[in-house]
mmCIF file of C-alpha atoms and ligand atoms in Angstrom:
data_model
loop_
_atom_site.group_PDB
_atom_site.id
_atom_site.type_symbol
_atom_site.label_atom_id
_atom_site.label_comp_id
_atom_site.label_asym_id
_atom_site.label_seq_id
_atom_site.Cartn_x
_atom_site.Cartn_y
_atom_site.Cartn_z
ATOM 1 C CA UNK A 10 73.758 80.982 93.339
ATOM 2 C CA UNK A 11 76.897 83.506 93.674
ATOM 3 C CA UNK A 12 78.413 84.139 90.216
ATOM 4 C CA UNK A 13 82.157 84.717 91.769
ATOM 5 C CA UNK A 14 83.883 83.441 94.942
ATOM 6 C CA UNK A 15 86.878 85.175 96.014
ATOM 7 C CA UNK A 16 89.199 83.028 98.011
ATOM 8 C CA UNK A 17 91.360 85.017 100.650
ATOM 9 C CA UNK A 18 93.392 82.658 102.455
ATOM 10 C CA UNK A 19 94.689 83.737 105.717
ATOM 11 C CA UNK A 20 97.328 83.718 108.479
ATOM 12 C CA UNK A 21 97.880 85.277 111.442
ATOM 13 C CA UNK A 22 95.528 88.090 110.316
ATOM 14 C CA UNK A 23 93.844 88.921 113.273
ATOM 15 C CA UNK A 24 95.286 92.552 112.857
ATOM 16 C CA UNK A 25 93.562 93.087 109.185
ATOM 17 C CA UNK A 26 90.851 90.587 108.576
ATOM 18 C CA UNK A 27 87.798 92.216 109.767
ATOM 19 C CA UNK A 28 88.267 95.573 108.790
ATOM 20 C CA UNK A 29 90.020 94.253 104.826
ATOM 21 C CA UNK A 30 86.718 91.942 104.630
ATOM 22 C CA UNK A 31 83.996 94.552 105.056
ATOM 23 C CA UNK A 32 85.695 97.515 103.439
ATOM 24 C CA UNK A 33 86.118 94.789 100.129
ATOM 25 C CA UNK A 34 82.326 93.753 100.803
ATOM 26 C CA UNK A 35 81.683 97.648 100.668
ATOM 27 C CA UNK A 36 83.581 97.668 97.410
ATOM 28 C CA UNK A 37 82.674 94.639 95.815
ATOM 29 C CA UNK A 38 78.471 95.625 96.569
ATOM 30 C CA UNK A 39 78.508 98.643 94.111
ATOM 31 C CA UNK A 40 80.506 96.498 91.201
ATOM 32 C CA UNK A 41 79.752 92.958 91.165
ATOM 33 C CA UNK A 42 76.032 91.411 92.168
ATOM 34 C CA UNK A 43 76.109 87.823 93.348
ATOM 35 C CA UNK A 44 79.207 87.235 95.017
ATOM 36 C CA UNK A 45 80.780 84.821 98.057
ATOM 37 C CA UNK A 46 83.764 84.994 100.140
ATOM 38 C CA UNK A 47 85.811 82.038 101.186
ATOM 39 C CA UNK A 48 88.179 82.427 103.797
ATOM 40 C CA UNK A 49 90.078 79.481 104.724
ATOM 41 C CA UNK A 50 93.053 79.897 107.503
ATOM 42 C CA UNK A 51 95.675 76.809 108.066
ATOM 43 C CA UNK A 52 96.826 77.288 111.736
ATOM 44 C CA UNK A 53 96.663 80.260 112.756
ATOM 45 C CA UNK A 54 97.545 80.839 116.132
ATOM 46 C CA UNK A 55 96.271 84.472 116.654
ATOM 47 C CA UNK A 56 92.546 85.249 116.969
ATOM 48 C CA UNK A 57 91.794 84.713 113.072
ATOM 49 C CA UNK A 58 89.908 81.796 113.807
ATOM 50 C CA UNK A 59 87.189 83.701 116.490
ATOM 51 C CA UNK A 60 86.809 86.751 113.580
ATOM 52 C CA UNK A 61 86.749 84.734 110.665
ATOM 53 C CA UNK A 62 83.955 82.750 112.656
ATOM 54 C CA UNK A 63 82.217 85.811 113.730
ATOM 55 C CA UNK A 64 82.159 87.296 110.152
ATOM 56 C CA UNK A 65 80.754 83.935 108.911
ATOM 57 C CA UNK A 66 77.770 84.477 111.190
ATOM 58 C CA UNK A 67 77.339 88.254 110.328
ATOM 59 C CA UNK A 68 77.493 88.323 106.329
ATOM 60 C CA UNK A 69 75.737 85.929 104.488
ATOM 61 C CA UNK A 70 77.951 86.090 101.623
ATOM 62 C CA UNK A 71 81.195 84.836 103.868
ATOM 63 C CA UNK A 72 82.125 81.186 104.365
ATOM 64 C CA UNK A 73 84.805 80.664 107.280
ATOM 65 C CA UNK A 74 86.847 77.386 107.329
ATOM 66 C CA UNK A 75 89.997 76.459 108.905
ATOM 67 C CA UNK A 76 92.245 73.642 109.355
ATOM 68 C CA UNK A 77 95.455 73.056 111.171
ATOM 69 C CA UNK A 78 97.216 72.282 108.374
ATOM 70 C CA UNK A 79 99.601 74.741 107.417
ATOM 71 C CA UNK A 80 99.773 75.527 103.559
ATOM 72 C CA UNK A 81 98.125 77.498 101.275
ATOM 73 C CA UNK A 82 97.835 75.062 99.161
ATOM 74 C CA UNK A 83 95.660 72.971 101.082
ATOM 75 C CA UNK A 84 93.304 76.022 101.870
ATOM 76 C CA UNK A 85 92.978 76.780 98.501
ATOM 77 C CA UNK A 86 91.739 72.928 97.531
ATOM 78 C CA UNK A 87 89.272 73.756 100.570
ATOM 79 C CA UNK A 88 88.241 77.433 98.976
ATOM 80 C CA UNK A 89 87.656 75.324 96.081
ATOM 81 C CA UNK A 90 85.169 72.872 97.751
ATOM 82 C CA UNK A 91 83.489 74.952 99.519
ATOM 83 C CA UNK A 92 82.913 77.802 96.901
ATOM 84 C CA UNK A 93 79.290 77.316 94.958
ATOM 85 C CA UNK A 94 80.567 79.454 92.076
ATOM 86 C CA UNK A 95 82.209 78.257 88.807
ATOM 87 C CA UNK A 96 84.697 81.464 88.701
ATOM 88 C CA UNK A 97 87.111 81.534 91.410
ATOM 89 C CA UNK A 98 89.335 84.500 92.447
ATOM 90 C CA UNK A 99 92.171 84.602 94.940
ATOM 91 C CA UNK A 100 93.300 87.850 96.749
ATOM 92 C CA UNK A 101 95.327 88.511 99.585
ATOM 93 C CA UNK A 102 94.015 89.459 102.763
ATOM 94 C CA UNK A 103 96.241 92.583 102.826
ATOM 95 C CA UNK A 104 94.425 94.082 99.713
ATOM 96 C CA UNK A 105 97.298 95.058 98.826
ATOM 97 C CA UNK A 106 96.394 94.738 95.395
ATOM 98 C CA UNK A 107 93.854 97.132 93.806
ATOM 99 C CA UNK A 108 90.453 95.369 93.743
ATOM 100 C CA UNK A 109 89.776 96.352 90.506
ATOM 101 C CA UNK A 110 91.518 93.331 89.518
ATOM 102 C CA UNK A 111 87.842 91.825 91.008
ATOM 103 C CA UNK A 112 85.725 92.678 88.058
ATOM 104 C CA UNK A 113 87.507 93.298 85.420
ATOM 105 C CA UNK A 114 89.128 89.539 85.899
ATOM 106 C CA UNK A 115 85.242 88.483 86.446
ATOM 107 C CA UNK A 116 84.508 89.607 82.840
ATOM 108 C CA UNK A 117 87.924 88.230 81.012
ATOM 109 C CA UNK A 118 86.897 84.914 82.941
ATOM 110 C CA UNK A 119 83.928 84.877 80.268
ATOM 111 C CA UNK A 120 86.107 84.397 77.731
ATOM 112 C CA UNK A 121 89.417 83.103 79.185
ATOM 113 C CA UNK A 122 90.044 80.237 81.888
ATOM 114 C CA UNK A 123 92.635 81.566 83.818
ATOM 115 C CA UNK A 124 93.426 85.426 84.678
ATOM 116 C CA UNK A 125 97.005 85.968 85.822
ATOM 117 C CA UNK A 126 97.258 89.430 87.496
ATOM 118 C CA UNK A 127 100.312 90.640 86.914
ATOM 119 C CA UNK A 128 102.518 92.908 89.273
ATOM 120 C CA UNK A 129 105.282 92.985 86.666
ATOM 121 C CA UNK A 130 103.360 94.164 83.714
ATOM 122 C CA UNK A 131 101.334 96.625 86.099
ATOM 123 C CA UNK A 132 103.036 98.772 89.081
ATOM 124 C CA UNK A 133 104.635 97.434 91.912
ATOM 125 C CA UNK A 134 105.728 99.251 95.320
ATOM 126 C CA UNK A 135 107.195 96.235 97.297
ATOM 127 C CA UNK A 136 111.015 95.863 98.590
ATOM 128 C CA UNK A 137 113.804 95.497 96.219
ATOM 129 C CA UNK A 138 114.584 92.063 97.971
ATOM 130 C CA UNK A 139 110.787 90.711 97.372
ATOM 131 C CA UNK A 140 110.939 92.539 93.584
ATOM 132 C CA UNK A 141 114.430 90.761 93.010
ATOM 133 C CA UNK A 142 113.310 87.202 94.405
ATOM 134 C CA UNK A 143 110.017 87.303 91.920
ATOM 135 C CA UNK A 144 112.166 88.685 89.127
ATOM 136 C CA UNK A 145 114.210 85.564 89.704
ATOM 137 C CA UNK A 146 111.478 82.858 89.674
ATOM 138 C CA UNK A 147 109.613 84.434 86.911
ATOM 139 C CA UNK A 148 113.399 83.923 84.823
ATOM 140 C CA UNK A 149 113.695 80.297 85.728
ATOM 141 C CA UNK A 150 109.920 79.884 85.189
ATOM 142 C CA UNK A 151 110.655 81.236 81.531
ATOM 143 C CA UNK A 152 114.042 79.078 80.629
ATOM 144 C CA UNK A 153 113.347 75.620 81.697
ATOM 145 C CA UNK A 154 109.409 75.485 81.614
ATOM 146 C CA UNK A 155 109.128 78.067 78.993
ATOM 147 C CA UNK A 156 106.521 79.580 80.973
ATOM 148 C CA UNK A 157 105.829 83.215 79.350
ATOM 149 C CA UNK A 158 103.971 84.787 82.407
ATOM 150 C CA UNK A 159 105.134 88.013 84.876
ATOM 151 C CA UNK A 160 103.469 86.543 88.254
ATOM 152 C CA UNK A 161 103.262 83.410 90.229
ATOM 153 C CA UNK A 162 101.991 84.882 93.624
ATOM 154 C CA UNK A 163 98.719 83.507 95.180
ATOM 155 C CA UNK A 164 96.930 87.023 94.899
ATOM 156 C CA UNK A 165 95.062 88.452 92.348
ATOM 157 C CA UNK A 166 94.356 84.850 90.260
ATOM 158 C CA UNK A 167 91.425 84.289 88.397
ATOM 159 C CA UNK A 168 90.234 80.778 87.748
ATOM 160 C CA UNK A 169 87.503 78.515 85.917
ATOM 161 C CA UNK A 170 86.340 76.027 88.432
ATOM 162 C CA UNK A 171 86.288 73.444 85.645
ATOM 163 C CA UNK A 172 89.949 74.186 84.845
ATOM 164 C CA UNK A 173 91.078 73.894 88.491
ATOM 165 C CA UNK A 174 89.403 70.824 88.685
ATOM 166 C CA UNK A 175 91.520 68.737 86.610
ATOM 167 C CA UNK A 176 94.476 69.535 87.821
ATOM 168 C CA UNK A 177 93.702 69.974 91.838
ATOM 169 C CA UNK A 178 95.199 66.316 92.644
ATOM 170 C CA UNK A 179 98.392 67.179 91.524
ATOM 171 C CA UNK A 180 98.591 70.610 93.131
ATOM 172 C CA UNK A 181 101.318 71.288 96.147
ATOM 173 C CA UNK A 182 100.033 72.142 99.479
ATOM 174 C CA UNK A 183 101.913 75.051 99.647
ATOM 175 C CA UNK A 184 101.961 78.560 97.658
ATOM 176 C CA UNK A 185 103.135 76.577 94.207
ATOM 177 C CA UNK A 186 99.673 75.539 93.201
ATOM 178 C CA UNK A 187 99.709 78.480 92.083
ATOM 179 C CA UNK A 188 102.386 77.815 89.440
ATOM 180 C CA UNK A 189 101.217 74.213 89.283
ATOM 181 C CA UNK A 190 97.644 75.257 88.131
ATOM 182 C CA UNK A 191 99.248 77.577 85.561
ATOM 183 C CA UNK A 192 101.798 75.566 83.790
ATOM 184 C CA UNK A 193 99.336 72.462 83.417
ATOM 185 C CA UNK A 194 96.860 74.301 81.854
ATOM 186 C CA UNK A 195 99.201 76.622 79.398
ATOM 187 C CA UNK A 196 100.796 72.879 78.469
ATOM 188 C CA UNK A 197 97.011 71.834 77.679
ATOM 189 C CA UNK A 198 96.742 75.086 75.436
ATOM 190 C CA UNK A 199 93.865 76.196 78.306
ATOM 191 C CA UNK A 200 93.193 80.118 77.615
ATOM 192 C CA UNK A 201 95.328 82.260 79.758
ATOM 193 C CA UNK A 202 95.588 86.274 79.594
ATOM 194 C CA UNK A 203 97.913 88.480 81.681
ATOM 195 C CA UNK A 204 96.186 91.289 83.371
ATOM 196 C CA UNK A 205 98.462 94.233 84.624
ATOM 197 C CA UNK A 206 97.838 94.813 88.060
ATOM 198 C CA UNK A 207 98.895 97.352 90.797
ATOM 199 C CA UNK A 208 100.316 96.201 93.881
ATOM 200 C CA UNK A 209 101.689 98.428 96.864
ATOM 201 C CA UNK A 210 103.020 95.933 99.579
ATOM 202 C CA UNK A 211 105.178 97.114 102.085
ATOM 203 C CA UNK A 212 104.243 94.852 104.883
ATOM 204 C CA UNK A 213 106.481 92.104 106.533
ATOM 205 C CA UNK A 214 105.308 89.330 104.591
ATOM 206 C CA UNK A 215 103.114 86.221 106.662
ATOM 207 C CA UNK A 216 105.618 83.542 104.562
ATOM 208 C CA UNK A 217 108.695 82.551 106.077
ATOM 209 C CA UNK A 218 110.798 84.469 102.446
ATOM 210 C CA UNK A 219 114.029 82.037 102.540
ATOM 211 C CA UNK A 220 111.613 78.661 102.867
ATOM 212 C CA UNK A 221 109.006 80.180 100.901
ATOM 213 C CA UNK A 222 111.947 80.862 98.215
ATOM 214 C CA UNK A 223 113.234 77.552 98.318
ATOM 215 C CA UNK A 224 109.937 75.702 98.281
ATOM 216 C CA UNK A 225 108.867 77.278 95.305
ATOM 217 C CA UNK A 226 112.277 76.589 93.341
ATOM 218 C CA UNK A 227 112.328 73.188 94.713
ATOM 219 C CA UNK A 228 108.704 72.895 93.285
ATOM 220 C CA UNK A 229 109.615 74.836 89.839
ATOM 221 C CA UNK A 230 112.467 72.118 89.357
ATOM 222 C CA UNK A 231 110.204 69.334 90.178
ATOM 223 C CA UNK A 232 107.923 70.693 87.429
ATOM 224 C CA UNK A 233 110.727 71.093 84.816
ATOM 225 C CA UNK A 234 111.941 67.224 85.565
ATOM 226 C CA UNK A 235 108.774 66.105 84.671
ATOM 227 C CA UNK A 236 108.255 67.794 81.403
HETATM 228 N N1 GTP B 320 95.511 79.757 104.588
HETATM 229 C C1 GTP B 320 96.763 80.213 104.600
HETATM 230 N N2 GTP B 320 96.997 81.464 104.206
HETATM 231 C C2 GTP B 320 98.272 81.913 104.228
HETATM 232 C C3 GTP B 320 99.363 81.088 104.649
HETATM 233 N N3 GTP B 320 100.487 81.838 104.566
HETATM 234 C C4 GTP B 320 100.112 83.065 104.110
HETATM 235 N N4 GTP B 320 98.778 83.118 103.910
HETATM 236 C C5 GTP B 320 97.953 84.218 103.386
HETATM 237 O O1 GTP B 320 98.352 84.430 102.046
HETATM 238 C C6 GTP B 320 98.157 85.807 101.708
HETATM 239 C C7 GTP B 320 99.458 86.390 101.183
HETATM 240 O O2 GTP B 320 100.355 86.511 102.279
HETATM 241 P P1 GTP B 320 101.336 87.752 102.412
HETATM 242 O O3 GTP B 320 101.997 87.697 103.739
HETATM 243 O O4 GTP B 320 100.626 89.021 102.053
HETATM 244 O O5 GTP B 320 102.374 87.324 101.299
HETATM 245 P P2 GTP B 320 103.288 88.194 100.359
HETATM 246 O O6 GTP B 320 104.696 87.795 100.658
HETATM 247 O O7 GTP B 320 102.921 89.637 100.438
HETATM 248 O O8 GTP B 320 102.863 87.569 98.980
HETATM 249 P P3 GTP B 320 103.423 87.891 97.524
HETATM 250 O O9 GTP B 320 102.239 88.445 96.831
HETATM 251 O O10 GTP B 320 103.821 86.537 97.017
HETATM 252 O O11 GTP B 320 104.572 88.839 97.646
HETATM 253 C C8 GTP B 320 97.659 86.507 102.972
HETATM 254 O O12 GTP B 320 96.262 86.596 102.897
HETATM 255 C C9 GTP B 320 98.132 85.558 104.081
HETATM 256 O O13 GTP B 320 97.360 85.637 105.252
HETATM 257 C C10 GTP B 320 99.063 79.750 105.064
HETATM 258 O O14 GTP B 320 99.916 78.975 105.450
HETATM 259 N N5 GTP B 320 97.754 79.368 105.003
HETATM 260 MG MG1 MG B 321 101.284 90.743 101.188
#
């Protein structure tokens, strides 16, 4: 039985996804024994489906799933069912973040429930625009939720599958699970460390940034209403 799954949910990634998942397998061999990955794509049009299939077939240790749903959110509740261990970590199929974040979050999860890797307490080499946008979300996360946390994004997340699983009905479909995981559980006093990561992300990103920005506000209000 794998100790850790990491979830990498995907999009369009026909470009990255083969040669991101082995070179992380390579990585991941030499620092973490017992280990599964769950990739889970929502409608990708591109070839994703065909590799993520094929590297489900060659490496044991990889699950493929898809749907043609789109929404991270959805994938992850499907990473979640699928994945045998009780630690779950999310990365991005980039890598853009170091995978470092991989163990060391592994052994905080032993004594915390949720690991929050966090661009702005680590390094960060992204755009100005995509810096500016987060700085803004994390503000309004802090004044009307009272949230005290540096990093909402999908990647580099460390969960408890026990602490996931009370709140996964009442997750979004899209990228504010995230957020909704986060804030339920620091409301229900669940254990929660930041863990400075470093991030170097100068790709276009795979989420629409203007729907994405107003999804996640939208979402963020909706959470503050219902305090
Ligand atoms: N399953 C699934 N994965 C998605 C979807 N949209 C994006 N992704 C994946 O989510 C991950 C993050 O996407 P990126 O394009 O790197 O997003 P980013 O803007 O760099 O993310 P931030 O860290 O928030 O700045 C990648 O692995 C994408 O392939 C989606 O609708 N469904
Ligand atoms: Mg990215």
């Amino acid at each position: 039985m794998p100790s850790v799954a990491i979830f990498v949910p995907v999009y369009n990634e026909e470009k990255i996804l083969s040669e991101n998942v082995v070179h992380l397998m390579s990585y991941l061999d030499g620092v973490l024994p017992g280990y599964e990955i769950i990739i889970v794509s929502n409608g990708s049009t591109d070839s994703t489906v065909e590799i993520g299939e094929k590297l489900a077939t060659a490496y044991p240790e990889i699950t493929f799933s898809h749907t043609h749903e789109r929404g991270v959110g959805h994938a992850f509740r499907r990473g979640v069912s699928l994945a045998r261990a009780d630690r779950i970590i999310a990365i991005d199929a980039d890598l853009t973040t170091d995978a470092d974040f991989i163990p060391r979050a592994c052994k905080l999860l032993d004594t915390y429930d949720i690991v929050i890797g966090s661009k702005k307490r680590g390094i960060q080499e992204r755009s100005a625009v995509r810096i500016m946008g987060s700085d803004l979300f994390i503000l309004f996360a802090r004044v009307l939720l009272g949230l005290p946390y540096g990093d909402y994004s999908i990647g580099a997340k460390a969960y408890r599958r026990e602490v996931i699983m009370r709140y996964l009905d009442c997750v979004g479909g899209g990228s504010s699970y995230v957020i909704d995981i986060i804030y339920r559980s620091w409301r229900d006093r669940a254990r929660i460390i930041e863990a400075p990561v470093r991030c170097s992300d100068t790709r276009k990103s795979h989420f629409n940034l203007v729907h994405e920005g107003i999804y996640r506000f939208y979402r963020l209000f909706g959470l503050w209403f219902g305090k």
